[in-house]
């Protein structure tokens, strides 16, 4: 299977280790990962902030960059949701027939990382080792957008050495919401405060999720408060093995 | 142009996207939900669900019904009892209370301790009594102003769930669905029984073999 | 439509959402009240919806019924008008708030009465009926406990179902003790803050108002087109009092509340109570058709209200907001509402549904911050008993806000310029690569130990509460190119 990695512009710039982890896990499972260099951004920020015409060139760029792959994997639930749900909508609203066809054909081939592992590749044990206390925050796009359900937890439970602890009120939003965190900073911070209280209450060393954007928000708060709790994309946990010095 | 024309004109303009030949049946409502959520013992479920609202529920055989009602009235220290027209006379017990009958003024009803009625139907799953102002129930004010409502439900009047009840009821009659005593959740979203409607509700279920 | 037409869809002088939210966020008492109340109701709702294993099918049926009705709204309203008229009722049509207020005022005047009792109703809140009646010398008494608390406290509602949700028991006791005397029977001596005692005080205060009222004003939860049956769903019995004891009943109902068939109630009488108060069934539901000789009001008027609904109907995406049955489930699950409360929304319709309904009723330019008052977390959509896709409508309205701003100004604003610049960078892998190098360098300049702390300027909104990692020196794409020099995609 030709698997292309859609790293997302945010991970590309801020969290390259997450992309490397995806490559590591998939190669360990015997797959070849390709990285189309023409890729950039899915346009989620533009779309969610109301700048739809500005998102259209990015929709087109995505369709062109990923035209030739059987499966497209991305370590971001919100970007996967953007491509699958909203690219067709934008193509319908602003695009030509050609773009509409390309998007309709391409969007369903996009899989969030845990979806690809569990649903497409049928794997829950990826041979990882991570001897730490971990709690999992289901981001809104994982939980209610893509409905990943138990998939991330099934993968985490199979990790050797892990002490997986449940996060209280896990399903409530962390308060990030993209530009919401800037436009409604005080409300965002109030929501963050409650999320951090719940994270701290678990006694975890690490909080993980399927979206680095939410994790940067949660981790930024935890760091400011000097809690000593780290954040990690769950791909990086799944990539860890006995040999790692983590 | 009347406001009616204005509103209807705006609606039609707003629905320009709806094909003119789209018939009302073109988008049928999926009705694959359950007709009933009740298990086998509907009467037992009704009793349990009414009691969940903190209403008092008693079951009685037809022979014991009158005595059961008498006991409930005596226990509530009733002095004035409203009995609507058409209430089965054989179920009205004698007692130390004064019996009030129509015509009654709001002031009379307000001062009355208890109203004794039948009902149109009971709904097991939701623990609801439905009144339709028919014989034995009286006009709506009768079951509203007295502070205590004692309602007699015959077992065969209990339907399983909401769909059966809606199918049974006459939309032309004034209907009141009663689920427990009056209540409010307006203070900190905590439920408190007893506001403007009757603050206590007693339900007597009459059936051949009381299921205890 | 202009928001200053005397309606409460948007409150005059309310600041935008972010500023209005600040007040609530800084009030620990309010935060506690909201957290407690919303947590209580969330648990109750989950318990009773979890009892029904066909909840999703019921939601489907409710959604389909509402969407279908809206697509043929004119037909169903005419059918309703006919059924109600045949049953002895009088149907009135109101294009806007002023029209509806005029109709109700004239109807009350014609009875010669100077006071009315009211059942809690969003439609009459929306049109500012109490204020309009007041100007005509008619006093309107709210009889729902929470509405009474709001009216006595000279306050504004902050929740659709429980307008006084922002008040706790101690505050309510204080309002009752201070204000009841001016409106009628004073609060009992030694009133405690026990909810039972407070409910008793409301019962005593309103009792003689119910008994002497000749005119009542209500809203409606539904009206059945085929039968002409109108219904009110309530808890306390104040609704029954108003619908039963007076001689004249005036019901003001939004045009979207019509349902085609009597059978449709079998769905909505399951969806509404379980979503709303989290009960299997609410204590009282009353239905009536026209007038019934010898029972209840002998004059019945039904006022059908547009007031921006047809403008909402015209938007094929936004239209779904009209399916709302006012259960409040979306408010109770909303993480933003839980922190800010309802007043921050500046409207009688707060919370997620308010964020999509208000801008549509008054025009996005009059409520431009509301579509942004959400993280798009989707909890509202999951909770909605009629499956209104609130996040979808939010992003749709955000685009409308942006387009409205674009149309109004000749020079793009800072945000528009930033978005345009972002597209220019992001549309090209080469420019993205250059920008990543610049970001890594810039990050290094402002960071200490690879962490960016508080920054001045526009970024402070982010950095005030959060550290940010400095961008790594090597982007993923740079790493890939370095480590895969001859790959097919390099």
Tab-separated table of C-alpha atoms in Angstrom, chain C residues 25-359:
chain	number	residue	atom	x	y	z
C	25	UNK	CA	-15.276	34.946	34.307
C	26	UNK	CA	-14.219	37.314	37.072
C	27	UNK	CA	-17.191	36.430	39.301
C	28	UNK	CA	-16.359	33.317	41.335
C	29	UNK	CA	-19.878	33.075	42.801
C	30	UNK	CA	-21.399	33.023	39.328
C	31	UNK	CA	-18.838	30.473	38.150
C	32	UNK	CA	-19.739	28.206	41.082
C	33	UNK	CA	-23.497	28.599	40.488
C	34	UNK	CA	-23.116	27.730	36.827
C	35	UNK	CA	-20.768	24.826	37.363
C	36	UNK	CA	-23.044	23.232	39.943
C	37	UNK	CA	-26.230	23.716	37.956
C	38	UNK	CA	-24.910	22.577	34.593
C	39	UNK	CA	-23.172	19.549	36.111
C	40	UNK	CA	-26.407	18.507	37.841
C	41	UNK	CA	-28.504	18.741	34.706
C	42	UNK	CA	-25.897	17.098	32.482
C	43	UNK	CA	-25.867	14.003	34.677
C	44	UNK	CA	-29.662	13.832	34.789
C	45	UNK	CA	-29.958	14.153	31.034
C	46	UNK	CA	-27.419	11.425	30.400
C	47	UNK	CA	-29.221	9.089	32.804
C	48	UNK	CA	-32.658	9.442	31.179
C	49	UNK	CA	-31.497	9.519	27.568
C	50	UNK	CA	-29.350	6.471	28.299
C	51	UNK	CA	-32.522	4.591	29.318
C	52	UNK	CA	-33.775	4.654	25.738
C	53	UNK	CA	-31.798	2.388	23.433
C	54	UNK	CA	-33.481	4.009	20.428
C	55	UNK	CA	-32.529	7.565	21.410
C	56	UNK	CA	-30.692	8.043	18.105
C	57	UNK	CA	-33.745	6.926	16.132
C	58	UNK	CA	-35.920	9.322	18.100
C	59	UNK	CA	-33.480	12.142	17.327
C	60	UNK	CA	-33.590	11.186	13.645
C	61	UNK	CA	-37.372	11.263	13.647
C	62	UNK	CA	-37.442	14.606	15.456
C	63	UNK	CA	-34.898	16.122	13.091
C	64	UNK	CA	-36.664	14.815	9.989
C	65	UNK	CA	-40.038	16.070	11.186
C	66	UNK	CA	-38.699	19.556	11.865
C	67	UNK	CA	-36.748	19.802	8.613
C	68	UNK	CA	-39.698	18.603	6.599
C	69	UNK	CA	-42.070	21.040	8.306
C	70	UNK	CA	-39.766	23.972	7.612
C	71	UNK	CA	-39.635	23.085	3.918
C	72	UNK	CA	-43.413	23.419	3.728
C	73	UNK	CA	-43.932	25.980	6.429
C	74	UNK	CA	-46.510	28.079	4.578
C	75	UNK	CA	-48.802	25.104	4.010
C	76	UNK	CA	-48.637	23.959	7.608
C	77	UNK	CA	-49.279	27.425	8.985
C	78	UNK	CA	-52.343	27.848	6.796
C	79	UNK	CA	-53.563	24.456	7.901
C	80	UNK	CA	-53.014	25.438	11.529
C	81	UNK	CA	-54.838	28.721	11.041
C	82	UNK	CA	-57.776	26.853	9.609
C	83	UNK	CA	-57.909	24.243	12.395
C	84	UNK	CA	-57.627	26.784	15.182
C	85	UNK	CA	-60.238	29.047	13.646
C	86	UNK	CA	-62.699	26.185	13.232
C	87	UNK	CA	-62.251	25.365	16.920
C	88	UNK	CA	-63.214	28.869	17.998
C	89	UNK	CA	-59.777	30.462	18.245
C	90	UNK	CA	-58.616	33.636	16.514
C	91	UNK	CA	-55.316	33.585	14.619
C	92	UNK	CA	-53.199	36.739	14.235
C	93	UNK	CA	-50.020	37.189	12.205
C	94	UNK	CA	-47.122	39.407	13.233
C	95	UNK	CA	-44.253	40.251	10.904
C	96	UNK	CA	-42.088	41.664	13.674
C	97	UNK	CA	-41.844	42.382	17.383
C	98	UNK	CA	-43.653	45.712	17.162
C	99	UNK	CA	-46.533	44.109	15.297
C	100	UNK	CA	-46.871	41.297	17.820
C	101	UNK	CA	-46.711	43.673	20.772
C	102	UNK	CA	-49.402	45.840	19.201
C	103	UNK	CA	-51.689	42.854	18.656
C	104	UNK	CA	-51.327	41.622	22.241
C	105	UNK	CA	-51.695	45.111	23.721
C	106	UNK	CA	-54.884	45.746	21.746
C	107	UNK	CA	-56.296	42.379	22.763
C	108	UNK	CA	-55.649	43.042	26.440
C	109	UNK	CA	-57.063	46.562	26.179
C	110	UNK	CA	-60.219	45.193	24.587
C	111	UNK	CA	-60.833	43.121	27.721
C	112	UNK	CA	-60.616	46.265	29.859
C	113	UNK	CA	-58.014	44.635	32.093
C	114	UNK	CA	-54.862	46.330	33.360
C	115	UNK	CA	-52.912	43.216	34.302
C	116	UNK	CA	-52.055	39.850	32.821
C	117	UNK	CA	-50.441	36.687	34.139
C	118	UNK	CA	-47.745	35.129	32.015
C	119	UNK	CA	-46.447	31.643	31.416
C	120	UNK	CA	-42.733	31.508	30.733
C	121	UNK	CA	-42.257	32.068	27.035
C	122	UNK	CA	-39.174	32.728	24.949
C	123	UNK	CA	-41.180	34.367	22.173
C	124	UNK	CA	-42.617	37.054	24.461
C	125	UNK	CA	-39.184	37.578	26.027
C	126	UNK	CA	-37.767	37.986	22.548
C	127	UNK	CA	-40.250	40.674	21.506
C	128	UNK	CA	-40.037	42.572	24.792
C	129	UNK	CA	-43.745	42.158	25.441
C	130	UNK	CA	-43.615	43.037	29.133
C	131	UNK	CA	-42.012	46.397	28.365
C	132	UNK	CA	-44.531	47.089	25.599
C	133	UNK	CA	-47.450	46.271	27.912
C	134	UNK	CA	-45.936	48.422	30.628
C	135	UNK	CA	-45.914	51.386	28.252
C	136	UNK	CA	-49.596	50.776	27.609
C	137	UNK	CA	-50.286	50.801	31.346
C	138	UNK	CA	-50.705	47.034	31.595
C	139	UNK	CA	-48.785	45.095	34.218
C	140	UNK	CA	-47.488	41.661	33.258
C	141	UNK	CA	-46.780	39.213	36.085
C	142	UNK	CA	-44.283	36.464	35.327
C	143	UNK	CA	-45.397	33.273	37.078
C	144	UNK	CA	-42.622	30.793	36.325
C	145	UNK	CA	-40.372	30.670	39.374
C	146	UNK	CA	-37.191	31.534	37.521
C	147	UNK	CA	-38.910	34.266	35.492
C	148	UNK	CA	-40.294	35.644	38.742
C	149	UNK	CA	-36.785	35.747	40.192
C	150	UNK	CA	-35.576	37.611	37.102
C	151	UNK	CA	-38.529	40.013	37.130
C	152	UNK	CA	-38.295	40.786	40.854
C	153	UNK	CA	-34.531	41.186	40.610
C	154	UNK	CA	-34.852	43.591	37.640
C	155	UNK	CA	-32.466	41.197	35.963
C	156	UNK	CA	-32.029	39.567	32.596
C	157	UNK	CA	-32.547	35.889	31.795
C	158	UNK	CA	-29.367	33.864	31.364
C	159	UNK	CA	-30.689	30.457	30.342
C	160	UNK	CA	-33.532	29.273	28.126
C	161	UNK	CA	-35.032	26.800	30.563
C	162	UNK	CA	-33.890	28.263	33.861
C	163	UNK	CA	-33.572	32.009	33.305
C	164	UNK	CA	-32.262	32.548	36.842
C	165	UNK	CA	-29.626	29.817	36.686
C	166	UNK	CA	-27.021	32.443	37.542
C	167	UNK	CA	-28.623	32.954	40.982
C	168	UNK	CA	-28.095	30.632	43.912
C	169	UNK	CA	-30.529	30.032	46.764
C	170	UNK	CA	-29.105	32.727	49.016
C	171	UNK	CA	-29.383	35.353	46.300
C	172	UNK	CA	-32.953	34.265	45.509
C	173	UNK	CA	-33.974	34.533	49.148
C	174	UNK	CA	-32.554	38.027	49.291
C	175	UNK	CA	-34.422	39.099	46.128
C	176	UNK	CA	-37.695	37.651	47.446
C	177	UNK	CA	-37.352	39.389	50.806
C	178	UNK	CA	-36.471	42.692	49.216
C	179	UNK	CA	-38.872	42.850	46.280
C	180	UNK	CA	-41.983	40.713	46.765
C	181	UNK	CA	-43.746	43.342	48.831
C	182	UNK	CA	-43.605	45.890	46.021
C	183	UNK	CA	-45.290	43.461	43.604
C	184	UNK	CA	-47.927	41.968	45.906
C	185	UNK	CA	-47.831	39.625	48.856
C	186	UNK	CA	-44.504	40.024	50.663
C	187	UNK	CA	-42.180	37.137	51.395
C	188	UNK	CA	-43.051	35.227	54.591
C	189	UNK	CA	-41.260	36.265	57.768
C	190	UNK	CA	-38.222	34.182	58.506
C	191	UNK	CA	-37.878	32.954	54.925
C	192	UNK	CA	-34.949	30.546	54.667
C	193	UNK	CA	-32.916	29.735	51.573
C	194	UNK	CA	-34.211	26.159	51.410
C	195	UNK	CA	-35.480	25.606	47.845
C	196	UNK	CA	-38.708	24.198	49.307
C	197	UNK	CA	-39.292	27.360	51.329
C	198	UNK	CA	-38.494	29.569	48.357
C	199	UNK	CA	-40.942	27.636	46.180
C	200	UNK	CA	-43.589	28.011	48.907
C	201	UNK	CA	-42.972	31.772	49.004
C	202	UNK	CA	-43.528	31.955	45.240
C	203	UNK	CA	-46.710	29.891	45.583
C	204	UNK	CA	-48.149	32.230	48.177
C	205	UNK	CA	-47.037	35.357	46.335
C	206	UNK	CA	-48.672	34.342	43.055
C	207	UNK	CA	-51.789	32.609	44.358
C	208	UNK	CA	-54.171	35.567	44.373
C	209	UNK	CA	-52.789	36.807	41.061
C	210	UNK	CA	-53.819	33.516	39.471
C	211	UNK	CA	-57.244	33.639	41.083
C	212	UNK	CA	-58.077	37.156	40.004
C	213	UNK	CA	-56.446	37.229	36.540
C	214	UNK	CA	-58.830	37.641	33.615
C	215	UNK	CA	-56.166	37.519	30.899
C	216	UNK	CA	-53.183	35.228	30.441
C	217	UNK	CA	-50.343	35.367	27.946
C	218	UNK	CA	-48.406	32.224	27.054
C	219	UNK	CA	-45.996	30.862	24.523
C	220	UNK	CA	-46.349	27.445	22.949
C	221	UNK	CA	-44.026	24.479	22.665
C	222	UNK	CA	-45.919	23.200	19.647
C	223	UNK	CA	-49.099	23.599	17.643
C	224	UNK	CA	-50.431	20.770	15.514
C	225	UNK	CA	-51.457	21.836	12.017
C	226	UNK	CA	-53.896	18.996	11.311
C	227	UNK	CA	-55.800	19.290	14.581
C	228	UNK	CA	-55.277	22.878	15.765
C	229	UNK	CA	-54.055	21.600	19.128
C	230	UNK	CA	-51.633	23.877	20.985
C	231	UNK	CA	-49.406	22.705	23.829
C	232	UNK	CA	-47.354	24.016	26.728
C	233	UNK	CA	-44.799	21.856	28.529
C	234	UNK	CA	-44.017	22.918	32.096
C	235	UNK	CA	-43.243	21.828	35.631
C	236	UNK	CA	-44.703	24.028	38.305
C	237	UNK	CA	-48.375	24.265	37.427
C	238	UNK	CA	-48.176	28.002	36.817
C	239	UNK	CA	-48.777	27.151	33.175
C	240	UNK	CA	-51.924	25.221	34.036
C	241	UNK	CA	-53.112	28.145	36.155
C	242	UNK	CA	-52.667	30.596	33.294
C	243	UNK	CA	-54.094	28.273	30.660
C	244	UNK	CA	-57.129	27.302	32.724
C	245	UNK	CA	-58.363	30.029	35.081
C	246	UNK	CA	-58.492	33.306	33.058
C	247	UNK	CA	-61.261	34.203	30.631
C	248	UNK	CA	-58.950	35.184	27.790
C	249	UNK	CA	-55.794	33.390	26.655
C	250	UNK	CA	-53.331	34.975	24.253
C	251	UNK	CA	-50.610	32.645	22.957
C	252	UNK	CA	-47.616	34.068	21.115
C	253	UNK	CA	-45.795	31.446	19.081
C	254	UNK	CA	-42.888	31.559	16.639
C	255	UNK	CA	-43.972	30.307	13.220
C	256	UNK	CA	-41.412	27.501	13.388
C	257	UNK	CA	-43.211	25.792	16.276
C	258	UNK	CA	-45.887	24.247	14.073
C	259	UNK	CA	-45.854	20.451	13.726
C	260	UNK	CA	-47.754	18.651	10.981
C	261	UNK	CA	-49.530	15.853	12.797
C	262	UNK	CA	-50.805	14.850	16.215
C	263	UNK	CA	-48.712	11.689	15.924
C	264	UNK	CA	-45.555	13.833	15.859
C	265	UNK	CA	-46.050	14.432	19.575
C	266	UNK	CA	-45.092	10.823	20.282
C	267	UNK	CA	-41.546	11.818	19.318
C	268	UNK	CA	-41.332	15.288	20.844
C	269	UNK	CA	-42.913	14.290	24.160
C	270	UNK	CA	-40.044	11.835	24.507
C	271	UNK	CA	-37.261	14.096	23.233
C	272	UNK	CA	-38.112	17.330	25.009
C	273	UNK	CA	-38.427	16.415	28.715
C	274	UNK	CA	-35.463	14.075	28.670
C	275	UNK	CA	-33.253	16.666	26.937
C	276	UNK	CA	-34.531	19.594	28.914
C	277	UNK	CA	-34.980	18.905	32.620
C	278	UNK	CA	-33.566	15.411	32.389
C	279	UNK	CA	-36.828	13.776	33.397
C	280	UNK	CA	-38.761	10.920	31.801
C	281	UNK	CA	-41.625	13.356	31.634
C	282	UNK	CA	-42.071	16.881	32.909
C	283	UNK	CA	-44.723	17.283	35.632
C	284	UNK	CA	-47.351	18.938	33.449
C	285	UNK	CA	-48.085	19.154	29.746
C	286	UNK	CA	-51.291	20.930	28.730
C	287	UNK	CA	-52.854	20.795	25.293
C	288	UNK	CA	-55.990	22.545	24.085
C	289	UNK	CA	-57.811	23.280	20.880
C	290	UNK	CA	-59.563	26.598	20.410
C	291	UNK	CA	-62.058	27.023	23.220
C	292	UNK	CA	-63.843	24.304	25.171
C	293	UNK	CA	-67.278	25.348	26.444
C	294	UNK	CA	-67.385	25.275	30.225
C	295	UNK	CA	-63.671	24.548	30.631
C	296	UNK	CA	-60.918	27.148	30.576
C	297	UNK	CA	-60.688	30.455	28.709
C	298	UNK	CA	-63.628	31.221	26.455
C	299	UNK	CA	-61.560	33.493	24.223
C	300	UNK	CA	-58.369	32.185	22.620
C	301	UNK	CA	-55.978	34.146	20.412
C	302	UNK	CA	-52.965	32.649	18.673
C	303	UNK	CA	-50.352	35.156	17.489
C	304	UNK	CA	-47.977	33.729	14.853
C	305	UNK	CA	-44.642	35.529	15.028
C	306	UNK	CA	-42.032	35.986	12.307
C	307	UNK	CA	-39.536	38.556	13.701
C	308	UNK	CA	-36.535	37.412	11.680
C	309	UNK	CA	-37.504	33.750	11.342
C	310	UNK	CA	-38.218	34.003	7.625
C	311	UNK	CA	-34.793	35.600	7.087
C	312	UNK	CA	-33.310	32.599	8.885
C	313	UNK	CA	-35.428	30.254	6.787
C	314	UNK	CA	-33.968	31.762	3.618
C	315	UNK	CA	-30.482	30.508	4.519
C	316	UNK	CA	-30.338	26.879	3.459
C	317	UNK	CA	-27.520	26.094	5.912
C	318	UNK	CA	-28.685	28.296	8.791
C	319	UNK	CA	-32.317	27.220	8.442
C	320	UNK	CA	-31.783	24.218	10.703
C	321	UNK	CA	-31.574	26.560	13.704
C	322	UNK	CA	-35.355	26.921	13.394
C	323	UNK	CA	-35.733	23.261	14.323
C	324	UNK	CA	-34.825	24.198	17.906
C	325	UNK	CA	-37.342	23.038	20.521
C	326	UNK	CA	-35.800	25.234	23.265
C	327	UNK	CA	-34.724	22.344	25.466
C	328	UNK	CA	-31.421	23.977	26.561
C	329	UNK	CA	-29.402	20.764	26.344
C	330	UNK	CA	-26.804	22.590	24.227
C	331	UNK	CA	-26.357	25.256	26.896
C	332	UNK	CA	-25.928	22.691	29.630
C	333	UNK	CA	-23.183	20.782	27.807
C	334	UNK	CA	-21.366	23.811	26.403
C	335	UNK	CA	-17.947	24.396	27.978
C	336	UNK	CA	-18.083	28.056	26.983
C	337	UNK	CA	-21.558	28.635	28.441
C	338	UNK	CA	-20.507	26.870	31.638
C	339	UNK	CA	-17.742	29.447	32.145
C	340	UNK	CA	-19.416	32.603	30.905
C	341	UNK	CA	-23.098	32.118	31.678
C	342	UNK	CA	-25.862	33.462	29.497
C	343	UNK	CA	-25.593	37.232	29.892
C	344	UNK	CA	-22.345	37.304	27.914
C	345	UNK	CA	-24.313	36.394	24.798
C	346	UNK	CA	-26.233	39.676	25.047
C	347	UNK	CA	-29.490	38.058	23.982
C	348	UNK	CA	-32.527	36.208	25.294
C	349	UNK	CA	-31.120	33.260	23.334
C	350	UNK	CA	-27.793	32.382	24.945
C	351	UNK	CA	-25.469	29.432	24.544
C	352	UNK	CA	-24.679	27.523	21.370
C	353	UNK	CA	-28.190	27.787	19.947
C	354	UNK	CA	-28.162	31.507	20.680
C	355	UNK	CA	-24.821	31.864	18.934
C	356	UNK	CA	-26.427	30.623	15.715
C	357	UNK	CA	-29.990	31.877	16.179
C	358	UNK	CA	-29.386	35.443	17.345
C	359	UNK	CA	-27.122	36.500	14.441
